[in-house]
Amino acid sequence: MFTRRKFITTSSVAFAGGATGLANARDARGKPESVPRQDKSYSRSLPAYEGLAPGQPGRDYTPVITPNNQSLPWKVVDGVKVYHLIAEPVDHEFAPGLKAKCWGYNGRVHGPTIEAVEGDKVRIYVTNKLPAGTSVHWHGLLLPNGMDGVAGLNQKIIRPGETFKYEFTLVQHGTHMYHSHHDEMTQIALGTTGPLVIHPRNPSRPRPDRDFVFMLHEWRIDVGTSRPNPNEMTDFNIFTFNARSFPGTAPMVARLDDRMRIRLINLGAMSHHPIHLHGYQFPIVETDGGQIPESAQQLETSVLTAVGQSRAFEFTANEPGDWAMHCHMTHHVMNQMGHDFPNLIGMQAGDLDQQIGSLLPGYMTMGTDGMGEHGMHVQSGHMQVPKNSIPMVGGPGPFDYITMGGLFTILKVRENLASYDDPGWYEYPQGTVASLASDSDLRRDGIQVARSQP
Amino acid sequence: MRIDARAMAVLLSTILTTGCASIPENAGFGGVQTTVAERTGQRVQWNQDTDADQAAENAVRRMLRQPLNVDAAAQVALLNNRRLQGVYEELSLSQAGLVQAGLLTNPVFSTAVGFPLDGGSLDLSFSIVQEFLHVLYRPLRTKIAGAQFEATRLRVAEAVIDLAADVRGQFYHMQADAQRLEFLRRVVRTTAVSAEAARRLYAAGNITDLDVAREEALYQESRLALVTAQTRLVQDRERLNALMGLWGNDTQWTIAPRLPEMHDLPFESANLEQRAIEASLALGAARKEIEAATASLGFTDATALIPILESGVDAEREEGEWEVGPSLAFPLPFFNQGQARLVAARAELRRAQQTYWAQAVEIRATVRALRYTALSACNRARHVQEVLLPLYTRIVNHTQLQYNAMQIGIFQLLQARQQQINAGLRYIDTLSEFWLARVALEQTLSGSLAEVDPVSMAEIPTGDLPAISIIE
Ligand SMILES: [Cu+2]
């Protein structure tokens, strides 16, 4: 059987002339003996993959789960996997209460996940229904230069209404992405990107039971507007897992002891994201450059994913509960945070509200003790916000309001699961939840708390 | 010819009594009253120490006890302004001139005594000389003075209407300033809470001394603006007091502290110029003055060559005998043939005619300009009221929503509120411009606009300022 090690050696030989990237690939020891010129054909396979049937879900791989999205359907024509991406404007919901006119693929933002198996021959049609020209770049893939998708450099721009054909063989596995490579600033800011997952033909590790893929992104959608602003360079206000902001993110659901893989891809404009998973330690097993040798892995609790990178980490879901997973940059767990107002923390509003209320009925001083209550004010309905906008933080939780937004989602691990549908909030075993200390507790442990005057 | 003393007395008395006339009462003030009443619906009274004086004063007192409206204020001024009472005396003066014109110059009686050197009886001679042409031109002179009197009557009526217009304008000024005060108080409240918020933020350690100072400065500026506006209101009030002739306890009147809404509208341009020309008291007076000048030129013409012609009767007693005979004396036009006077009189006439013409053109332009101003002010006031104010209200509401979404802060929210208040101030500006233009138009038409067709509401474009074209 063909192994990964063998493939790399082989592909080194095959690619060394054209792809320096490969020459740097891990484990490409030794000089290739011969340097064949690249096949003139835009599509070609490697001898090692000849005769392999197109990879099938279940048989060859466990399909990935793209929370809040799905995989792109395909069919096999004469041994080639055929996909059809349609770049088009999409009305997309980021979270309940916030929709925007974006650009995506096949009616989705981001585009659906393209899934395939190492060695598959793929033919991907790209139809442009956008009002502007576009192209698709297969980010991180090893392929003939003419398939790389940089408009102008490697191909003509796909004009509106045109359908282009990309055809190549997948000579690697890993977590990758596809995205527009024409007027990137605009098109990626509007959402034209999607995950591209290539499963290994012969995995070196056990297949995961639950394989999640997340695309990280950032957007500027001003409160009360309904289109991402691609001109924004630094002050983004919507941060998303698969183009959804908490509380719009669907949870990851796992059975106790499921083997988990979480793939993160960052294709935001400007920000890196240290994604932190609670409750577990894990090694990062893959980058977009391929697998990390076990000897080089280390345990982490946060995964820093830079723009244009992917990371995959694995663990066993052996601790039940509702575990938060979120970016650890605090402004990345806010929704539509404004920055154009004075710092109000600690201000004594006193009778100011009454004074201002006579000029502006409905006025309320907010933020004197933080932003935590903003979402509650908005969601309780007593404070109106502009249409098509969501509060800076939060959604209701089982105990209290969850004061997080943006890049925040939940891993739900349960012992008994009939299905992987959202099981609701975790039911905590008696006595395992932090709670108000009783007076007898305090007395017993000699904890003195000065009573504050009300 | 010899006559006896009786004959002399008859002759004298005949000459002396010719042209005697008495000064009529009220000197044509009734005409002024009628004109003013017709044009403005208001009453004037010439205080001449009669019972009517007291009635007028009572009427003034009565009006001052109620909150004054614009008509009442004008009426108080018309009855109580002493300067106007002074103007009425012009009537007396003009009337006196008219009477004077009807009087003959007194005949000149001269007597001479001759002492004969040879010791004979004294020679006595008497002569009564009457300026003959004066008698001859009496009708002409009366005509000139009559025209001048008419002119005076019209100018007095004009003065009345001007005073009424001054009062009305000042009244609207004061209402506008009073209304502005209401808005400026709101501005002060807004900047006060803004400054208070700044102070509290500063106390929390969140903003700088600079920020607080800026907010404080805005607050103090707005207070200054309020006090300035209050001062203007006092000035407005005192100008009205002066116009209404009020002092002491009479200055305690009140008015509604806001301008009336536009209940009537600017006016059809058709015939407005024509009406203004016809109605103008100033033009009427100028016409009378031209009549006077024309008549005066006729007079000058006739007397150009022989401006002074004396005729009289010479009675002479010579050698004890009375001789009576006509005498005639006139200057010989060797040097002054009256050319200069004629030229001057013709120049006077032409000047009066040119001035009249220019004045008419000016009135036409004024009427057009005022009509346009009123129409435009009306349009702008409605634009502010129906478009801008709702817009600024929308801005406040949406600023509030943005504030609620924590996108902006308290200061921006209060600024939006202040913008809305400023739009309110602009409404007052345009509304007062409308009322002032209306008053000026009334004044130019020398009376009420009641009979002028208003433009129908539908014809005034709203929300679309450029719709008023400058070229019609
Ligand atoms: Cu982040």
Short mmCIF file of N, CA and C in Angstrom, two decimals, chain B residues 26-108:
data_model
loop_
_atom_site.label_atom_id
_atom_site.label_comp_id
_atom_site.label_asym_id
_atom_site.label_seq_id
_atom_site.Cartn_x
_atom_site.Cartn_y
_atom_site.Cartn_z
N ASN B 26 -59.90 121.04 12.78
CA ASN B 26 -59.36 119.71 12.54
C ASN B 26 -58.45 119.61 11.31
N ALA B 27 -58.39 120.68 10.53
CA ALA B 27 -57.43 120.77 9.44
C ALA B 27 -57.36 119.51 8.58
N GLY B 28 -58.50 118.88 8.29
CA GLY B 28 -58.51 117.73 7.38
C GLY B 28 -58.12 116.44 8.05
N PHE B 29 -58.10 116.43 9.41
CA PHE B 29 -57.72 115.20 10.11
C PHE B 29 -58.73 114.08 9.87
N GLY B 30 -59.96 114.50 9.66
CA GLY B 30 -61.01 113.51 9.34
C GLY B 30 -60.62 112.65 8.15
N GLY B 31 -60.03 113.32 7.16
CA GLY B 31 -59.59 112.58 5.97
C GLY B 31 -58.53 111.55 6.32
N VAL B 32 -57.61 111.98 7.20
CA VAL B 32 -56.56 111.05 7.65
C VAL B 32 -57.19 109.86 8.36
N GLN B 33 -58.15 110.18 9.26
CA GLN B 33 -58.82 109.10 10.01
C GLN B 33 -59.48 108.10 9.07
N THR B 34 -60.14 108.66 8.06
CA THR B 34 -60.84 107.79 7.12
C THR B 34 -59.83 106.91 6.38
N THR B 35 -58.78 107.55 5.89
CA THR B 35 -57.78 106.79 5.14
C THR B 35 -57.19 105.66 5.99
N VAL B 36 -56.80 106.00 7.23
CA VAL B 36 -56.18 105.01 8.10
C VAL B 36 -57.17 103.88 8.40
N ALA B 37 -58.40 104.26 8.68
CA ALA B 37 -59.40 103.24 9.00
C ALA B 37 -59.62 102.32 7.80
N GLU B 38 -59.69 102.92 6.62
CA GLU B 38 -59.90 102.10 5.42
C GLU B 38 -58.72 101.17 5.17
N ARG B 39 -57.53 101.72 5.37
CA ARG B 39 -56.35 100.93 5.01
C ARG B 39 -55.99 99.89 6.07
N THR B 40 -56.14 100.26 7.34
CA THR B 40 -55.63 99.35 8.38
C THR B 40 -56.71 98.88 9.34
N GLY B 41 -57.86 99.47 9.26
CA GLY B 41 -58.90 99.12 10.23
C GLY B 41 -58.62 99.69 11.61
N GLN B 42 -57.69 100.67 11.69
CA GLN B 42 -57.37 101.17 13.01
C GLN B 42 -57.76 102.65 13.17
N ARG B 43 -57.85 103.03 14.39
CA ARG B 43 -58.39 104.33 14.74
C ARG B 43 -57.24 105.28 15.09
N VAL B 44 -57.38 106.52 14.62
CA VAL B 44 -56.43 107.54 15.09
C VAL B 44 -57.20 108.69 15.71
N GLN B 45 -56.53 109.33 16.57
CA GLN B 45 -57.18 110.40 17.34
C GLN B 45 -56.17 111.52 17.52
N TRP B 46 -56.62 112.73 17.16
CA TRP B 46 -55.75 113.90 17.35
C TRP B 46 -56.16 114.56 18.64
N ASN B 47 -55.24 114.48 19.60
CA ASN B 47 -55.60 115.01 20.92
C ASN B 47 -55.55 116.53 20.90
N GLN B 48 -56.72 117.08 21.02
CA GLN B 48 -56.78 118.55 21.01
C GLN B 48 -57.57 119.06 22.20
N ASP B 49 -57.28 118.44 23.36
CA ASP B 49 -57.92 118.84 24.62
C ASP B 49 -59.42 118.77 24.54
N THR B 50 -59.91 117.65 24.02
CA THR B 50 -61.36 117.45 24.00
C THR B 50 -61.68 116.20 24.80
N ASP B 51 -62.94 115.90 24.92
CA ASP B 51 -63.37 114.71 25.65
C ASP B 51 -62.86 113.45 24.97
N ALA B 52 -62.71 113.55 23.65
CA ALA B 52 -62.25 112.38 22.89
C ALA B 52 -60.87 111.94 23.36
N ASP B 53 -60.06 112.89 23.84
CA ASP B 53 -58.72 112.53 24.33
C ASP B 53 -58.83 111.49 25.43
N GLN B 54 -59.73 111.77 26.35
CA GLN B 54 -59.88 110.89 27.51
C GLN B 54 -60.36 109.51 27.06
N ALA B 55 -61.25 109.50 26.08
CA ALA B 55 -61.77 108.22 25.57
C ALA B 55 -60.63 107.40 24.96
N ALA B 56 -59.76 108.09 24.23
CA ALA B 56 -58.63 107.40 23.61
C ALA B 56 -57.71 106.83 24.68
N GLU B 57 -57.47 107.65 25.70
CA GLU B 57 -56.59 107.19 26.77
C GLU B 57 -57.17 105.99 27.48
N ASN B 58 -58.49 106.03 27.68
CA ASN B 58 -59.14 104.89 28.33
C ASN B 58 -58.98 103.64 27.47
N ALA B 59 -59.14 103.83 26.16
CA ALA B 59 -59.01 102.68 25.25
C ALA B 59 -57.60 102.09 25.36
N VAL B 60 -56.60 102.96 25.43
CA VAL B 60 -55.22 102.49 25.56
C VAL B 60 -55.05 101.68 26.84
N ARG B 61 -55.53 102.23 27.94
CA ARG B 61 -55.42 101.54 29.24
C ARG B 61 -56.08 100.16 29.18
N ARG B 62 -57.25 100.16 28.54
CA ARG B 62 -57.98 98.90 28.44
C ARG B 62 -57.15 97.85 27.68
N MET B 63 -56.57 98.29 26.56
CA MET B 63 -55.80 97.35 25.74
C MET B 63 -54.56 96.84 26.47
N LEU B 64 -53.96 97.73 27.26
CA LEU B 64 -52.72 97.35 27.95
C LEU B 64 -52.96 96.32 29.05
N ARG B 65 -54.22 96.27 29.52
CA ARG B 65 -54.49 95.31 30.59
C ARG B 65 -54.53 93.87 30.08
N GLN B 66 -54.88 93.71 28.81
CA GLN B 66 -54.90 92.37 28.19
C GLN B 66 -53.50 92.08 27.64
N PRO B 67 -53.19 90.79 27.46
CA PRO B 67 -51.97 90.50 26.69
C PRO B 67 -52.12 91.11 25.30
N LEU B 68 -51.09 91.84 24.88
CA LEU B 68 -51.20 92.56 23.61
C LEU B 68 -51.03 91.61 22.44
N ASN B 69 -51.90 91.79 21.42
CA ASN B 69 -51.57 91.15 20.16
C ASN B 69 -51.05 92.25 19.24
N VAL B 70 -50.68 91.85 18.04
CA VAL B 70 -49.99 92.79 17.17
C VAL B 70 -50.89 93.99 16.80
N ASP B 71 -52.19 93.73 16.63
CA ASP B 71 -53.11 94.82 16.27
C ASP B 71 -53.29 95.79 17.43
N ALA B 72 -53.42 95.21 18.62
CA ALA B 72 -53.60 96.06 19.79
C ALA B 72 -52.37 96.93 20.02
N ALA B 73 -51.19 96.33 19.82
CA ALA B 73 -49.96 97.10 20.01
C ALA B 73 -49.91 98.27 19.04
N ALA B 74 -50.28 98.00 17.79
CA ALA B 74 -50.28 99.07 16.79
C ALA B 74 -51.31 100.13 17.17
N GLN B 75 -52.47 99.70 17.66
CA GLN B 75 -53.52 100.65 18.03
C GLN B 75 -53.08 101.53 19.20
N VAL B 76 -52.42 100.91 20.15
CA VAL B 76 -51.92 101.69 21.30
C VAL B 76 -50.97 102.77 20.79
N ALA B 77 -50.08 102.36 19.90
CA ALA B 77 -49.11 103.33 19.38
C ALA B 77 -49.82 104.45 18.64
N LEU B 78 -50.81 104.11 17.84
CA LEU B 78 -51.50 105.14 17.05
C LEU B 78 -52.22 106.13 17.94
N LEU B 79 -52.68 105.67 19.08
CA LEU B 79 -53.40 106.57 19.97
C LEU B 79 -52.48 107.30 20.94
N ASN B 80 -51.31 106.72 21.17
CA ASN B 80 -50.53 107.18 22.32
C ASN B 80 -49.16 107.75 21.96
N ASN B 81 -48.75 107.61 20.73
CA ASN B 81 -47.40 108.08 20.37
C ASN B 81 -47.42 109.59 20.15
N ARG B 82 -46.67 110.30 20.98
CA ARG B 82 -46.71 111.77 20.96
C ARG B 82 -46.03 112.32 19.72
N ARG B 83 -45.07 111.58 19.21
CA ARG B 83 -44.41 112.03 17.98
C ARG B 83 -45.44 112.09 16.85
N LEU B 84 -46.34 111.11 16.86
CA LEU B 84 -47.38 111.10 15.83
C LEU B 84 -48.32 112.28 16.04
N GLN B 85 -48.64 112.55 17.31
CA GLN B 85 -49.46 113.74 17.59
C GLN B 85 -48.78 114.99 17.05
N GLY B 86 -47.45 115.00 17.17
CA GLY B 86 -46.68 116.12 16.63
C GLY B 86 -46.82 116.20 15.12
N VAL B 87 -46.81 115.04 14.49
CA VAL B 87 -46.93 115.01 13.03
C VAL B 87 -48.28 115.61 12.59
N TYR B 88 -49.32 115.37 13.41
CA TYR B 88 -50.63 115.92 13.04
C TYR B 88 -50.59 117.44 12.90
N GLU B 89 -49.67 118.05 13.65
CA GLU B 89 -49.57 119.51 13.59
C GLU B 89 -49.16 119.98 12.19
N GLU B 90 -48.54 119.07 11.44
CA GLU B 90 -48.23 119.39 10.04
C GLU B 90 -49.50 119.82 9.31
N LEU B 91 -50.58 119.14 9.72
CA LEU B 91 -51.87 119.48 9.10
C LEU B 91 -52.23 120.92 9.38
N SER B 92 -52.06 121.30 10.64
CA SER B 92 -52.36 122.69 11.00
C SER B 92 -51.51 123.66 10.18
N LEU B 93 -50.21 123.29 10.11
CA LEU B 93 -49.29 124.18 9.40
C LEU B 93 -49.69 124.28 7.94
N SER B 94 -50.01 123.15 7.35
CA SER B 94 -50.36 123.15 5.95
C SER B 94 -51.68 123.87 5.72
N GLN B 95 -52.57 123.65 6.65
CA GLN B 95 -53.87 124.32 6.56
C GLN B 95 -53.68 125.82 6.64
N ALA B 96 -52.82 126.22 7.53
CA ALA B 96 -52.54 127.64 7.66
C ALA B 96 -52.00 128.19 6.35
N GLY B 97 -51.15 127.43 5.71
CA GLY B 97 -50.60 127.84 4.42
C GLY B 97 -51.69 128.01 3.39
N LEU B 98 -52.63 127.06 3.45
CA LEU B 98 -53.74 127.14 2.49
C LEU B 98 -54.54 128.41 2.70
N VAL B 99 -54.80 128.71 3.94
CA VAL B 99 -55.58 129.92 4.26
C VAL B 99 -54.81 131.15 3.85
N GLN B 100 -53.55 131.07 4.14
CA GLN B 100 -52.68 132.19 3.80
C GLN B 100 -52.74 132.49 2.32
N ALA B 101 -52.78 131.37 1.54
CA ALA B 101 -52.79 131.54 0.09
C ALA B 101 -54.04 132.27 -0.37
N GLY B 102 -55.12 132.12 0.39
CA GLY B 102 -56.38 132.74 0.01
C GLY B 102 -56.47 134.20 0.42
N LEU B 103 -55.56 134.58 1.28
CA LEU B 103 -55.62 135.98 1.75
C LEU B 103 -54.89 136.89 0.77
N LEU B 104 -55.42 138.15 0.64
CA LEU B 104 -54.73 139.14 -0.19
C LEU B 104 -53.66 139.79 0.67
N THR B 105 -52.66 140.25 0.02
CA THR B 105 -51.70 141.04 0.79
C THR B 105 -52.39 142.35 1.16
N ASN B 106 -52.05 142.82 2.29
CA ASN B 106 -52.69 144.07 2.73
C ASN B 106 -52.29 145.22 1.81
N PRO B 107 -53.27 146.05 1.47
CA PRO B 107 -52.93 147.19 0.62
C PRO B 107 -51.99 148.14 1.35
N VAL B 108 -51.23 148.86 0.57
CA VAL B 108 -50.28 149.82 1.16
C VAL B 108 -50.90 151.22 1.07
#
